[in-house]
Amino acid sequence: MSRKKSKVKKHPPSKPSKAVIGSTAKKPAKAAKVARTVGAGTDPKRVAAILVKLDQAYPAATCELKHENPFQLLISTILSAQCTDLRVNEVTRTLYKKYPNPEAFAHANPSELEQEIRPTGFFRNKTKSIMGASKGILEKYKGEVPRTMEEILTLPGVARKTGNVVLGTAYGIASGVVVYTHVIRLSRRLDLTKHEDPKKIEQDLIRVIPKDTWIKFSHQLIWHGRRVCIARKPRCIDCNLEPICYSKDKTI
Ligand code: SF4
């Protein structure tokens, strides 16, 4: 029987990719564990094709939270939890006039601040985080948002997602991949991970996405999730990734 040449395009159902095994070849047990959790679509050629297509579709993708400095971006990112960037931008348009710096937020009247950020939801917790982070920046970092993940994570209410947004967008430091709702959904649809936990998804993405594209990739995936690969009914007919997407959610 003659053998046909196989192409990379088809989704290998359970075999781990050579790239994943290759990177951990001296530790078979660890390699097997990685292969079970990282999405099977992580062949380097396929990942490169995804990055090219994202570049073509979103060459100018960037953070959509309006800000004039790293501190404002930190506050806007805290406010953006469970809220749209549009709503956050509406709130911060006046908020940053009243509270122009960490001092102003650190000494705010909590009840007033709660009402001012109320439209973004979870306003009590967000008020505590904003005031706590502002105090931390003043007391530990001389009024400047720190530039390392280790330091930024010491601020109340700041987790890796916020740290990655601020370090990547405000300082151009590739500290990791921003993982939140759109990135979680798309990474799974594009078969780059099998996890649901954001920390594990970030580890999977860090493993397969080249470091020099982490910042851009995060923005592009978020843009794609907002514009085309939407949660309920992805617009696959308009998606340039469709030929290399194996998602069961595809609508064509
Ligand atoms: S083909 Fe559909 S499911 Fe796949 S990435 Fe594009 S929009 Fe999302």
CSV table of C-alpha atoms and ligand atoms in Angstrom, one decimal:
chain,number,residue,atom,x,y,z
A,1,MET,CA,0.0,0.0,0.0
A,2,SER,CA,1.5,3.4,-1.0
A,3,ARG,CA,1.8,6.0,1.8
A,4,LYS,CA,0.5,9.5,1.3
A,5,LYS,CA,2.5,12.4,2.6
A,6,SER,CA,0.8,13.7,5.8
A,7,LYS,CA,0.5,17.5,6.2
A,8,VAL,CA,0.8,19.4,9.5
A,9,LYS,CA,-2.6,21.0,9.1
A,10,LYS,CA,-4.8,18.2,10.7
A,11,HIS,CA,-5.1,18.2,14.4
A,12,PRO,CA,-3.2,15.3,15.9
A,13,PRO,CA,-5.7,14.0,18.4
A,14,SER,CA,-3.6,12.7,21.3
A,15,LYS,CA,0.0,12.6,20.1
A,16,PRO,CA,2.2,15.2,21.8
A,17,SER,CA,3.9,17.6,19.4
A,18,LYS,CA,7.6,17.0,18.6
A,19,ALA,CA,8.4,20.5,19.7
A,20,VAL,CA,7.0,20.0,23.2
A,21,ILE,CA,8.8,16.6,23.6
A,22,GLY,CA,12.0,18.0,22.2
A,23,SER,CA,12.1,20.8,24.7
A,24,THR,CA,12.0,18.3,27.6
A,25,ALA,CA,13.6,15.3,26.0
A,26,LYS,CA,15.8,14.5,29.0
A,27,LYS,CA,12.8,14.2,31.3
A,28,PRO,CA,10.3,11.8,29.7
A,29,ALA,CA,7.9,11.9,32.7
A,30,LYS,CA,7.8,15.7,32.6
A,31,ALA,CA,7.4,15.7,28.8
A,32,ALA,CA,4.4,13.3,29.0
A,33,LYS,CA,2.8,15.6,31.6
A,34,VAL,CA,3.4,18.7,29.4
A,35,ALA,CA,2.0,16.9,26.4
A,36,ARG,CA,-1.2,16.0,28.2
A,37,THR,CA,-1.9,19.6,29.2
A,38,VAL,CA,-0.5,21.9,26.5
A,39,GLY,CA,-2.9,22.1,23.5
A,40,ALA,CA,-1.9,19.6,20.8
A,41,GLY,CA,-1.9,22.3,18.2
A,42,THR,CA,1.4,23.7,19.4
A,43,ASP,CA,3.5,22.6,16.4
A,44,PRO,CA,6.0,25.5,16.0
A,45,LYS,CA,5.0,25.9,12.3
A,46,ARG,CA,1.3,26.2,13.3
A,47,VAL,CA,2.1,28.6,16.1
A,48,ALA,CA,4.1,30.7,13.7
A,49,ALA,CA,1.2,30.7,11.2
A,50,ILE,CA,-1.2,31.9,14.0
A,51,LEU,CA,1.2,34.8,14.9
A,52,VAL,CA,1.5,35.8,11.2
A,53,LYS,CA,-2.3,35.8,10.8
A,54,LEU,CA,-2.8,37.8,14.0
A,55,ASP,CA,-0.2,40.3,12.7
A,56,GLN,CA,-2.1,40.6,9.4
A,57,ALA,CA,-5.4,41.1,11.1
A,58,TYR,CA,-4.4,43.4,13.9
A,59,PRO,CA,-1.1,45.1,13.1
A,60,ALA,CA,-1.9,48.0,15.4
A,61,ALA,CA,-3.4,46.1,18.3
A,62,THR,CA,-2.7,47.7,21.7
A,63,CYS,CA,-4.3,48.3,25.1
A,64,GLU,CA,-7.7,49.9,24.8
A,65,LEU,CA,-7.7,51.3,28.4
A,66,LYS,CA,-7.0,55.0,28.1
A,67,HIS,CA,-4.1,56.2,30.3
A,68,GLU,CA,-1.4,58.8,30.3
A,69,ASN,CA,1.1,57.1,32.6
A,70,PRO,CA,1.8,53.7,34.2
A,71,PHE,CA,-0.1,54.6,37.4
A,72,GLN,CA,-3.3,55.4,35.5
A,73,LEU,CA,-2.9,52.2,33.5
A,74,LEU,CA,-2.6,50.2,36.8
A,75,ILE,CA,-5.8,51.8,38.2
A,76,SER,CA,-7.7,51.3,34.9
A,77,THR,CA,-6.7,47.7,34.9
A,78,ILE,CA,-7.9,47.1,38.4
A,79,LEU,CA,-11.2,48.8,37.4
A,80,SER,CA,-11.5,46.6,34.3
A,81,ALA,CA,-12.1,43.4,36.2
A,82,GLN,CA,-15.5,42.1,35.2
A,83,CYS,CA,-16.1,45.4,33.2
A,84,THR,CA,-15.7,46.6,29.7
A,85,ASP,CA,-12.8,48.9,28.7
A,86,LEU,CA,-15.4,51.3,27.3
A,87,ARG,CA,-17.1,51.6,30.7
A,88,VAL,CA,-13.8,52.0,32.5
A,89,ASN,CA,-12.7,54.7,30.0
A,90,GLU,CA,-16.0,56.6,30.7
A,91,VAL,CA,-15.4,56.5,34.4
A,92,THR,CA,-11.7,57.4,34.3
A,93,ARG,CA,-12.3,60.4,32.1
A,94,THR,CA,-13.4,62.4,35.2
A,95,LEU,CA,-11.8,60.2,37.8
A,96,TYR,CA,-8.2,61.0,36.9
A,97,LYS,CA,-9.0,64.8,37.0
A,98,LYS,CA,-10.1,64.5,40.6
A,99,TYR,CA,-7.4,62.0,41.5
A,100,PRO,CA,-4.3,62.8,39.4
A,101,ASN,CA,-1.7,60.7,41.3
A,102,PRO,CA,-1.2,58.0,44.0
A,103,GLU,CA,-1.3,60.6,46.8
A,104,ALA,CA,-4.9,61.6,45.8
A,105,PHE,CA,-6.1,58.0,45.6
A,106,ALA,CA,-4.3,57.0,48.8
A,107,HIS,CA,-6.1,59.8,50.8
A,108,ALA,CA,-9.5,59.5,49.1
A,109,ASN,CA,-12.7,59.3,51.0
A,110,PRO,CA,-13.5,55.6,50.5
A,111,SER,CA,-17.3,56.2,50.3
A,112,GLU,CA,-16.9,58.9,47.7
A,113,LEU,CA,-14.5,56.8,45.6
A,114,GLU,CA,-16.9,53.8,45.8
A,115,GLN,CA,-19.7,55.9,44.3
A,116,GLU,CA,-17.4,57.3,41.6
A,117,ILE,CA,-16.3,53.9,40.4
A,118,ARG,CA,-19.6,52.2,41.0
A,119,PRO,CA,-20.5,51.8,37.3
A,120,THR,CA,-17.5,49.4,36.9
A,121,GLY,CA,-18.9,46.9,39.4
A,122,PHE,CA,-17.4,45.3,42.5
A,123,PHE,CA,-16.8,48.9,43.6
A,124,ARG,CA,-16.1,48.2,47.3
A,125,ASN,CA,-13.3,45.7,46.6
A,126,LYS,CA,-12.0,47.8,43.8
A,127,THR,CA,-11.9,50.9,46.1
A,128,LYS,CA,-9.8,48.8,48.6
A,129,SER,CA,-7.5,47.7,45.9
A,130,ILE,CA,-7.0,51.1,44.4
A,131,MET,CA,-6.4,52.8,47.7
A,132,GLY,CA,-4.2,50.0,49.0
A,133,ALA,CA,-2.1,49.9,45.7
A,134,SER,CA,-1.7,53.7,45.8
A,135,LYS,CA,-0.5,53.6,49.4
A,136,GLY,CA,1.9,50.7,48.6
A,137,ILE,CA,3.3,52.7,45.7
A,138,LEU,CA,3.9,55.7,47.9
A,139,GLU,CA,5.3,53.8,50.9
A,140,LYS,CA,7.5,51.2,49.1
A,141,TYR,CA,8.2,52.6,45.7
A,142,LYS,CA,8.6,56.4,46.1
A,143,GLY,CA,5.4,57.1,44.2
A,144,GLU,CA,6.4,55.1,41.0
A,145,VAL,CA,4.7,51.9,39.7
A,146,PRO,CA,7.5,49.3,40.1
A,147,ARG,CA,9.0,47.7,37.0
A,148,THR,CA,9.2,44.0,38.1
A,149,MET,CA,6.5,41.4,38.5
A,150,GLU,CA,7.8,40.5,41.9
A,151,GLU,CA,7.4,44.1,43.2
A,152,ILE,CA,4.2,44.8,41.4
A,153,LEU,CA,2.6,41.7,43.0
A,154,THR,CA,3.2,43.1,46.4
A,155,LEU,CA,0.6,45.8,45.8
A,156,PRO,CA,-2.9,45.0,47.2
A,157,GLY,CA,-5.4,43.9,44.5
A,158,VAL,CA,-2.7,43.4,41.9
A,159,ALA,CA,-2.4,39.9,40.4
A,160,ARG,CA,-0.4,38.6,37.4
A,161,LYS,CA,-2.9,39.8,34.8
A,162,THR,CA,-2.7,43.4,36.0
A,163,GLY,CA,1.1,43.1,36.4
A,164,ASN,CA,1.5,41.8,32.8
A,165,VAL,CA,-0.7,44.6,31.4
A,166,VAL,CA,1.2,47.4,33.2
A,167,LEU,CA,4.7,46.0,32.7
A,168,GLY,CA,4.0,45.2,29.0
A,169,THR,CA,2.0,48.2,27.9
A,170,ALA,CA,3.4,51.0,30.1
A,171,TYR,CA,7.1,49.8,30.3
A,172,GLY,CA,7.5,47.5,27.3
A,173,ILE,CA,8.7,44.7,29.6
A,174,ALA,CA,7.7,41.2,28.5
A,175,SER,CA,6.9,39.7,31.9
A,176,GLY,CA,4.4,37.1,30.6
A,177,VAL,CA,1.2,36.8,28.7
A,178,VAL,CA,-1.9,38.7,29.7
A,179,VAL,CA,-4.5,36.0,30.5
A,180,TYR,CA,-8.1,36.9,31.0
A,181,THR,CA,-11.5,36.0,29.6
A,182,HIS,CA,-10.8,36.5,25.8
A,183,VAL,CA,-7.3,35.0,26.0
A,184,ILE,CA,-8.6,32.0,28.0
A,185,ARG,CA,-11.3,31.3,25.4
A,186,LEU,CA,-9.1,31.8,22.3
A,187,SER,CA,-6.1,29.9,23.6
A,188,ARG,CA,-8.4,26.9,24.1
A,189,ARG,CA,-10.2,27.4,20.8
A,190,LEU,CA,-6.8,27.6,19.0
A,191,ASP,CA,-5.7,24.5,20.9
A,192,LEU,CA,-2.7,26.2,22.5
A,193,THR,CA,-3.7,25.0,25.9
A,194,LYS,CA,-6.2,22.5,27.5
A,195,HIS,CA,-6.2,24.3,30.9
A,196,GLU,CA,-8.9,26.5,32.3
A,197,ASP,CA,-6.8,28.0,35.2
A,198,PRO,CA,-5.3,31.3,34.1
A,199,LYS,CA,-1.9,30.6,35.7
A,200,LYS,CA,-1.6,27.3,33.9
A,201,ILE,CA,-2.8,28.8,30.6
A,202,GLU,CA,-0.1,31.5,30.9
A,203,GLN,CA,2.6,28.9,31.5
A,204,ASP,CA,1.4,27.0,28.4
A,205,LEU,CA,1.5,30.1,26.3
A,206,ILE,CA,4.9,31.2,27.6
A,207,ARG,CA,6.1,27.8,26.6
A,208,VAL,CA,5.0,28.0,22.9
A,209,ILE,CA,4.9,31.8,22.1
A,210,PRO,CA,8.3,33.5,21.5
A,211,LYS,CA,9.1,35.9,24.3
A,212,ASP,CA,9.6,38.9,21.9
A,213,THR,CA,5.9,38.6,20.8
A,214,TRP,CA,4.3,38.1,24.3
A,215,ILE,CA,3.1,41.7,24.6
A,216,LYS,CA,1.8,42.0,21.0
A,217,PHE,CA,0.2,38.5,21.1
A,218,SER,CA,-1.7,39.4,24.3
A,219,HIS,CA,-3.2,42.5,22.6
A,220,GLN,CA,-3.9,40.8,19.3
A,221,LEU,CA,-5.7,37.9,21.0
A,222,ILE,CA,-7.8,40.3,23.1
A,223,TRP,CA,-8.7,42.3,19.9
A,224,HIS,CA,-9.6,39.1,18.1
A,225,GLY,CA,-11.8,37.9,21.0
A,226,ARG,CA,-13.6,41.2,21.0
A,227,ARG,CA,-14.1,41.6,17.3
A,228,VAL,CA,-14.3,38.2,15.7
A,229,CYS,CA,-13.9,35.2,17.9
A,230,ILE,CA,-16.6,36.3,20.3
A,231,ALA,CA,-17.8,34.0,23.0
A,232,ARG,CA,-21.3,32.9,22.0
A,233,LYS,CA,-21.2,32.8,18.2
A,234,PRO,CA,-17.7,33.3,16.8
A,235,ARG,CA,-17.7,35.0,13.4
A,236,CYS,CA,-15.6,32.3,11.8
A,237,ILE,CA,-16.7,33.4,8.3
A,238,ASP,CA,-14.8,36.7,8.9
A,239,CYS,CA,-11.8,35.0,10.6
A,240,ASN,CA,-8.4,34.7,8.8
A,241,LEU,CA,-7.4,32.0,11.3
A,242,GLU,CA,-10.2,29.7,10.2
A,243,PRO,CA,-8.0,27.4,8.0
A,244,ILE,CA,-5.8,26.6,10.9
A,245,CYS,CA,-8.4,26.6,13.7
A,246,TYR,CA,-9.6,23.2,15.0
A,247,SER,CA,-12.2,24.5,17.4
A,248,LYS,CA,-15.4,22.5,18.0
A,249,ASP,CA,-17.1,25.9,18.4
A,250,LYS,CA,-16.5,26.9,14.8
A,251,THR,CA,-19.6,28.2,13.1
A,252,ILE,CA,-18.6,27.2,9.5
B,1,SF4,S1,-12.3,30.1,13.1
B,1,SF4,FE1,-13.9,30.7,14.5
B,1,SF4,S2,-13.5,29.7,16.5
B,1,SF4,FE2,-11.6,29.6,15.2
B,1,SF4,S3,-10.4,31.4,15.8
B,1,SF4,FE3,-11.7,32.0,14.1
B,1,SF4,S4,-13.5,32.9,14.9
B,1,SF4,FE4,-12.5,31.7,16.6
